[in-house]
């Protein structure tokens, strides 16, 4: 069940308004961006791209928990 409290405790990566983290996701900077965000915010964090919130599961432990390999 999705409710208003879902995601409140998930940290949000700081970004400019409107475009959000779009500039960070350019191919040449994407890996560095996700590595920095993982180190700073932990294995689960949120980003925004053009106003759309995206939850990121980073690192082996988070992906195993979510059903990855």
Tab-separated table of N, CA and C in Angstrom:
chain	number	residue	atom	x	y	z
A	1	UNK	N	0.855	-1.177	0.000
A	1	UNK	CA	0.000	0.000	0.000
A	1	UNK	C	0.892	1.227	0.000
A	2	UNK	N	0.647	2.100	-0.931
A	2	UNK	CA	1.414	3.336	-1.026
A	2	UNK	C	0.627	4.429	-0.332
A	3	UNK	N	1.287	5.114	0.567
A	3	UNK	CA	0.636	6.181	1.308
A	3	UNK	C	1.514	7.400	1.374
A	4	UNK	N	1.046	8.454	2.003
A	4	UNK	CA	1.810	9.700	2.047
A	4	UNK	C	3.117	9.603	2.814
A	5	UNK	N	3.282	8.598	3.697
A	5	UNK	CA	4.513	8.507	4.476
A	5	UNK	C	5.602	7.701	3.770
A	6	UNK	N	5.267	7.035	2.670
A	6	UNK	CA	6.259	6.233	1.950
A	6	UNK	C	7.346	7.156	1.411
A	7	UNK	N	8.595	6.824	1.692
A	7	UNK	CA	9.715	7.584	1.151
A	7	UNK	C	10.147	8.777	1.969
A	8	UNK	N	9.476	9.053	3.069
A	8	UNK	CA	9.852	10.212	3.868
A	8	UNK	C	11.247	10.111	4.456
A	9	UNK	N	11.685	8.909	4.783
A	9	UNK	CA	12.984	8.737	5.410
A	9	UNK	C	14.097	8.502	4.400
A	10	UNK	N	13.773	8.453	3.134
A	10	UNK	CA	14.787	8.234	2.097
A	10	UNK	C	15.412	9.583	1.763
A	11	UNK	N	16.739	9.701	1.894
A	11	UNK	CA	17.377	10.989	1.617
A	11	UNK	C	17.268	11.373	0.147
A	12	UNK	N	17.231	12.673	-0.101
A	12	UNK	CA	17.112	13.214	-1.452
A	12	UNK	C	18.414	13.914	-1.816
A	13	UNK	N	18.979	13.568	-2.963
A	13	UNK	CA	20.196	14.213	-3.445
A	13	UNK	C	19.843	15.639	-3.856
A	14	UNK	N	20.597	16.583	-3.371
A	14	UNK	CA	20.351	17.991	-3.684
A	14	UNK	C	20.495	18.227	-5.180
A	15	UNK	N	19.634	19.092	-5.702
A	15	UNK	CA	19.662	19.385	-7.130
A	15	UNK	C	19.013	20.731	-7.397
A	16	UNK	N	19.301	21.310	-8.560
A	16	UNK	CA	18.645	22.566	-8.929
A	16	UNK	C	17.150	22.328	-9.187
A	17	UNK	N	16.336	23.359	-9.009
A	17	UNK	CA	14.916	23.197	-9.301
A	17	UNK	C	14.686	22.914	-10.790
A	18	UNK	N	13.586	22.371	-11.100
A	18	UNK	CA	13.097	22.038	-12.440
A	18	UNK	C	13.884	20.909	-13.092
A	19	UNK	N	15.162	21.111	-13.434
A	19	UNK	CA	15.892	20.044	-14.131
A	19	UNK	C	16.343	18.943	-13.193
A	20	UNK	N	16.408	19.242	-11.905
A	20	UNK	CA	16.835	18.233	-10.939
A	20	UNK	C	18.240	17.748	-11.216
A	21	UNK	N	18.441	16.439	-11.177
A	21	UNK	CA	19.761	15.844	-11.358
A	21	UNK	C	20.066	15.506	-12.812
A	22	UNK	N	19.321	16.064	-13.741
A	22	UNK	CA	19.501	15.749	-15.156
A	22	UNK	C	20.938	15.977	-15.632
A	23	UNK	N	21.539	17.084	-15.246
A	23	UNK	CA	22.915	17.362	-15.676
A	23	UNK	C	23.898	16.326	-15.138
A	24	UNK	N	23.625	15.791	-13.956
A	24	UNK	CA	24.500	14.775	-13.362
A	24	UNK	C	24.404	13.440	-14.080
A	25	UNK	N	23.343	13.230	-14.819
A	25	UNK	CA	23.128	11.945	-15.472
A	25	UNK	C	23.652	11.889	-16.902
A	26	UNK	N	24.372	12.905	-17.315
A	26	UNK	CA	25.026	12.829	-18.627
A	26	UNK	C	25.968	11.636	-18.608
A	27	UNK	N	26.098	10.991	-19.724
A	27	UNK	CA	26.881	9.753	-19.819
A	27	UNK	C	28.277	9.898	-19.231
A	28	UNK	N	28.924	11.020	-19.449
A	28	UNK	CA	30.304	11.191	-19.001
A	28	UNK	C	30.412	11.385	-17.489
A	29	UNK	N	29.314	11.734	-16.822
A	29	UNK	CA	29.367	12.007	-15.385
A	29	UNK	C	28.527	11.060	-14.553
A	30	UNK	N	27.768	10.180	-15.189
A	30	UNK	CA	26.790	9.365	-14.470
A	30	UNK	C	27.426	8.474	-13.410
A	31	UNK	N	28.468	7.761	-13.761
A	31	UNK	CA	29.097	6.847	-12.801
A	31	UNK	C	29.634	7.597	-11.582
A	32	UNK	N	30.299	8.718	-11.828
A	32	UNK	CA	30.829	9.523	-10.726
A	32	UNK	C	29.696	10.064	-9.852
A	33	UNK	N	28.607	10.473	-10.473
A	33	UNK	CA	27.454	10.987	-9.727
A	33	UNK	C	26.878	9.921	-8.795
A	34	UNK	N	26.615	8.723	-9.336
A	34	UNK	CA	26.030	7.670	-8.515
A	34	UNK	C	26.988	7.192	-7.427
A	35	UNK	N	28.274	7.156	-7.716
A	35	UNK	CA	29.261	6.768	-6.705
A	35	UNK	C	29.286	7.782	-5.567
A	36	UNK	N	29.313	9.057	-5.917
A	36	UNK	CA	29.318	10.115	-4.894
A	36	UNK	C	28.032	10.079	-4.071
A	37	UNK	N	26.891	9.938	-4.743
A	37	UNK	CA	25.608	9.910	-4.034
A	37	UNK	C	25.533	8.705	-3.097
A	38	UNK	N	26.014	7.547	-3.554
A	38	UNK	CA	26.027	6.341	-2.711
A	38	UNK	C	26.879	6.573	-1.464
A	39	UNK	N	28.033	7.156	-1.632
A	39	UNK	CA	28.924	7.400	-0.493
A	39	UNK	C	28.348	8.444	0.469
A	40	UNK	N	27.671	9.431	-0.079
A	40	UNK	CA	27.147	10.515	0.752
A	40	UNK	C	25.790	10.192	1.380
A	41	UNK	N	24.912	9.501	0.640
A	41	UNK	CA	23.535	9.287	1.100
A	41	UNK	C	23.225	7.845	1.491
A	42	UNK	N	24.108	6.913	1.166
A	42	UNK	CA	23.869	5.525	1.512
A	42	UNK	C	23.297	4.729	0.351
A	43	UNK	N	22.891	3.491	0.607
A	43	UNK	CA	22.484	2.595	-0.472
A	43	UNK	C	21.102	2.871	-1.066
A	44	UNK	N	20.283	3.663	-0.387
A	44	UNK	CA	18.963	4.011	-0.923
A	44	UNK	C	18.811	5.522	-0.842
A	45	UNK	N	18.557	6.159	-1.981
A	45	UNK	CA	18.380	7.603	-2.013
A	45	UNK	C	17.467	7.968	-3.174
A	46	UNK	N	17.001	9.205	-3.163
A	46	UNK	CA	16.123	9.685	-4.230
A	46	UNK	C	16.821	10.770	-5.034
A	47	UNK	N	16.532	10.784	-6.327
A	47	UNK	CA	16.961	11.868	-7.201
A	47	UNK	C	15.711	12.393	-7.901
A	48	UNK	N	15.840	13.532	-8.548
A	48	UNK	CA	14.739	14.088	-9.341
A	48	UNK	C	15.273	14.402	-10.728
A	49	UNK	N	14.476	14.069	-11.715
A	49	UNK	CA	14.818	14.387	-13.097
A	49	UNK	C	13.583	15.013	-13.735
A	50	UNK	N	13.679	16.279	-14.073
A	50	UNK	CA	12.564	17.029	-14.660
A	50	UNK	C	11.293	16.894	-13.816
A	51	UNK	N	11.458	16.974	-12.494
A	51	UNK	CA	10.336	16.931	-11.574
A	51	UNK	C	9.851	15.535	-11.202
A	52	UNK	N	10.431	14.506	-11.794
A	52	UNK	CA	10.011	13.130	-11.508
A	52	UNK	C	10.928	12.534	-10.442
A	53	UNK	N	10.363	12.107	-9.295
A	53	UNK	CA	11.194	11.494	-8.263
A	53	UNK	C	11.547	10.048	-8.637
A	54	UNK	N	12.798	9.682	-8.396
A	54	UNK	CA	13.285	8.331	-8.703
A	54	UNK	C	14.009	7.808	-7.473
A	55	UNK	N	13.644	6.615	-7.026
A	55	UNK	CA	14.334	5.976	-5.909
A	55	UNK	C	15.445	5.107	-6.487
A	56	UNK	N	16.653	5.282	-5.960
A	56	UNK	CA	17.825	4.550	-6.439
A	56	UNK	C	18.249	3.548	-5.377
A	57	UNK	N	18.449	2.293	-5.783
A	57	UNK	CA	19.036	1.273	-4.926
A	57	UNK	C	20.458	1.081	-5.414
A	58	UNK	N	21.416	1.516	-4.627
A	58	UNK	CA	22.813	1.475	-5.034
A	58	UNK	C	23.581	0.498	-4.157
A	59	UNK	N	24.506	-0.183	-4.744
A	59	UNK	CA	25.335	-1.102	-3.980
A	59	UNK	C	24.778	-2.507	-3.972
A	60	UNK	N	25.646	-3.435	-3.700
A	60	UNK	CA	25.315	-4.851	-3.731
A	60	UNK	C	24.251	-5.232	-2.701
A	61	UNK	N	24.369	-4.739	-1.469
A	61	UNK	CA	23.448	-5.121	-0.415
A	61	UNK	C	22.016	-4.692	-0.734
A	62	UNK	N	21.834	-3.462	-1.191
A	62	UNK	CA	20.490	-2.970	-1.502
A	62	UNK	C	19.874	-3.752	-2.656
A	63	UNK	N	20.670	-4.082	-3.642
A	63	UNK	CA	20.135	-4.820	-4.784
A	63	UNK	C	19.843	-6.270	-4.434
A	64	UNK	N	20.627	-6.853	-3.572
A	64	UNK	CA	20.314	-8.214	-3.111
A	64	UNK	C	19.018	-8.213	-2.314
A	65	UNK	N	18.843	-7.215	-1.479
A	65	UNK	CA	17.624	-7.092	-0.691
A	65	UNK	C	16.399	-6.954	-1.599
A	66	UNK	N	16.560	-6.233	-2.706
A	66	UNK	CA	15.457	-5.981	-3.637
A	66	UNK	C	15.231	-7.159	-4.594
A	67	UNK	N	16.027	-8.201	-4.473
A	67	UNK	CA	15.809	-9.376	-5.318
A	67	UNK	C	16.754	-9.494	-6.482
A	68	UNK	N	17.854	-8.762	-6.436
A	68	UNK	CA	18.850	-8.838	-7.497
A	68	UNK	C	19.693	-10.102	-7.354
A	69	UNK	N	20.754	-10.221	-8.146
A	69	UNK	CA	21.598	-11.435	-8.123
A	69	UNK	C	22.324	-11.657	-6.813
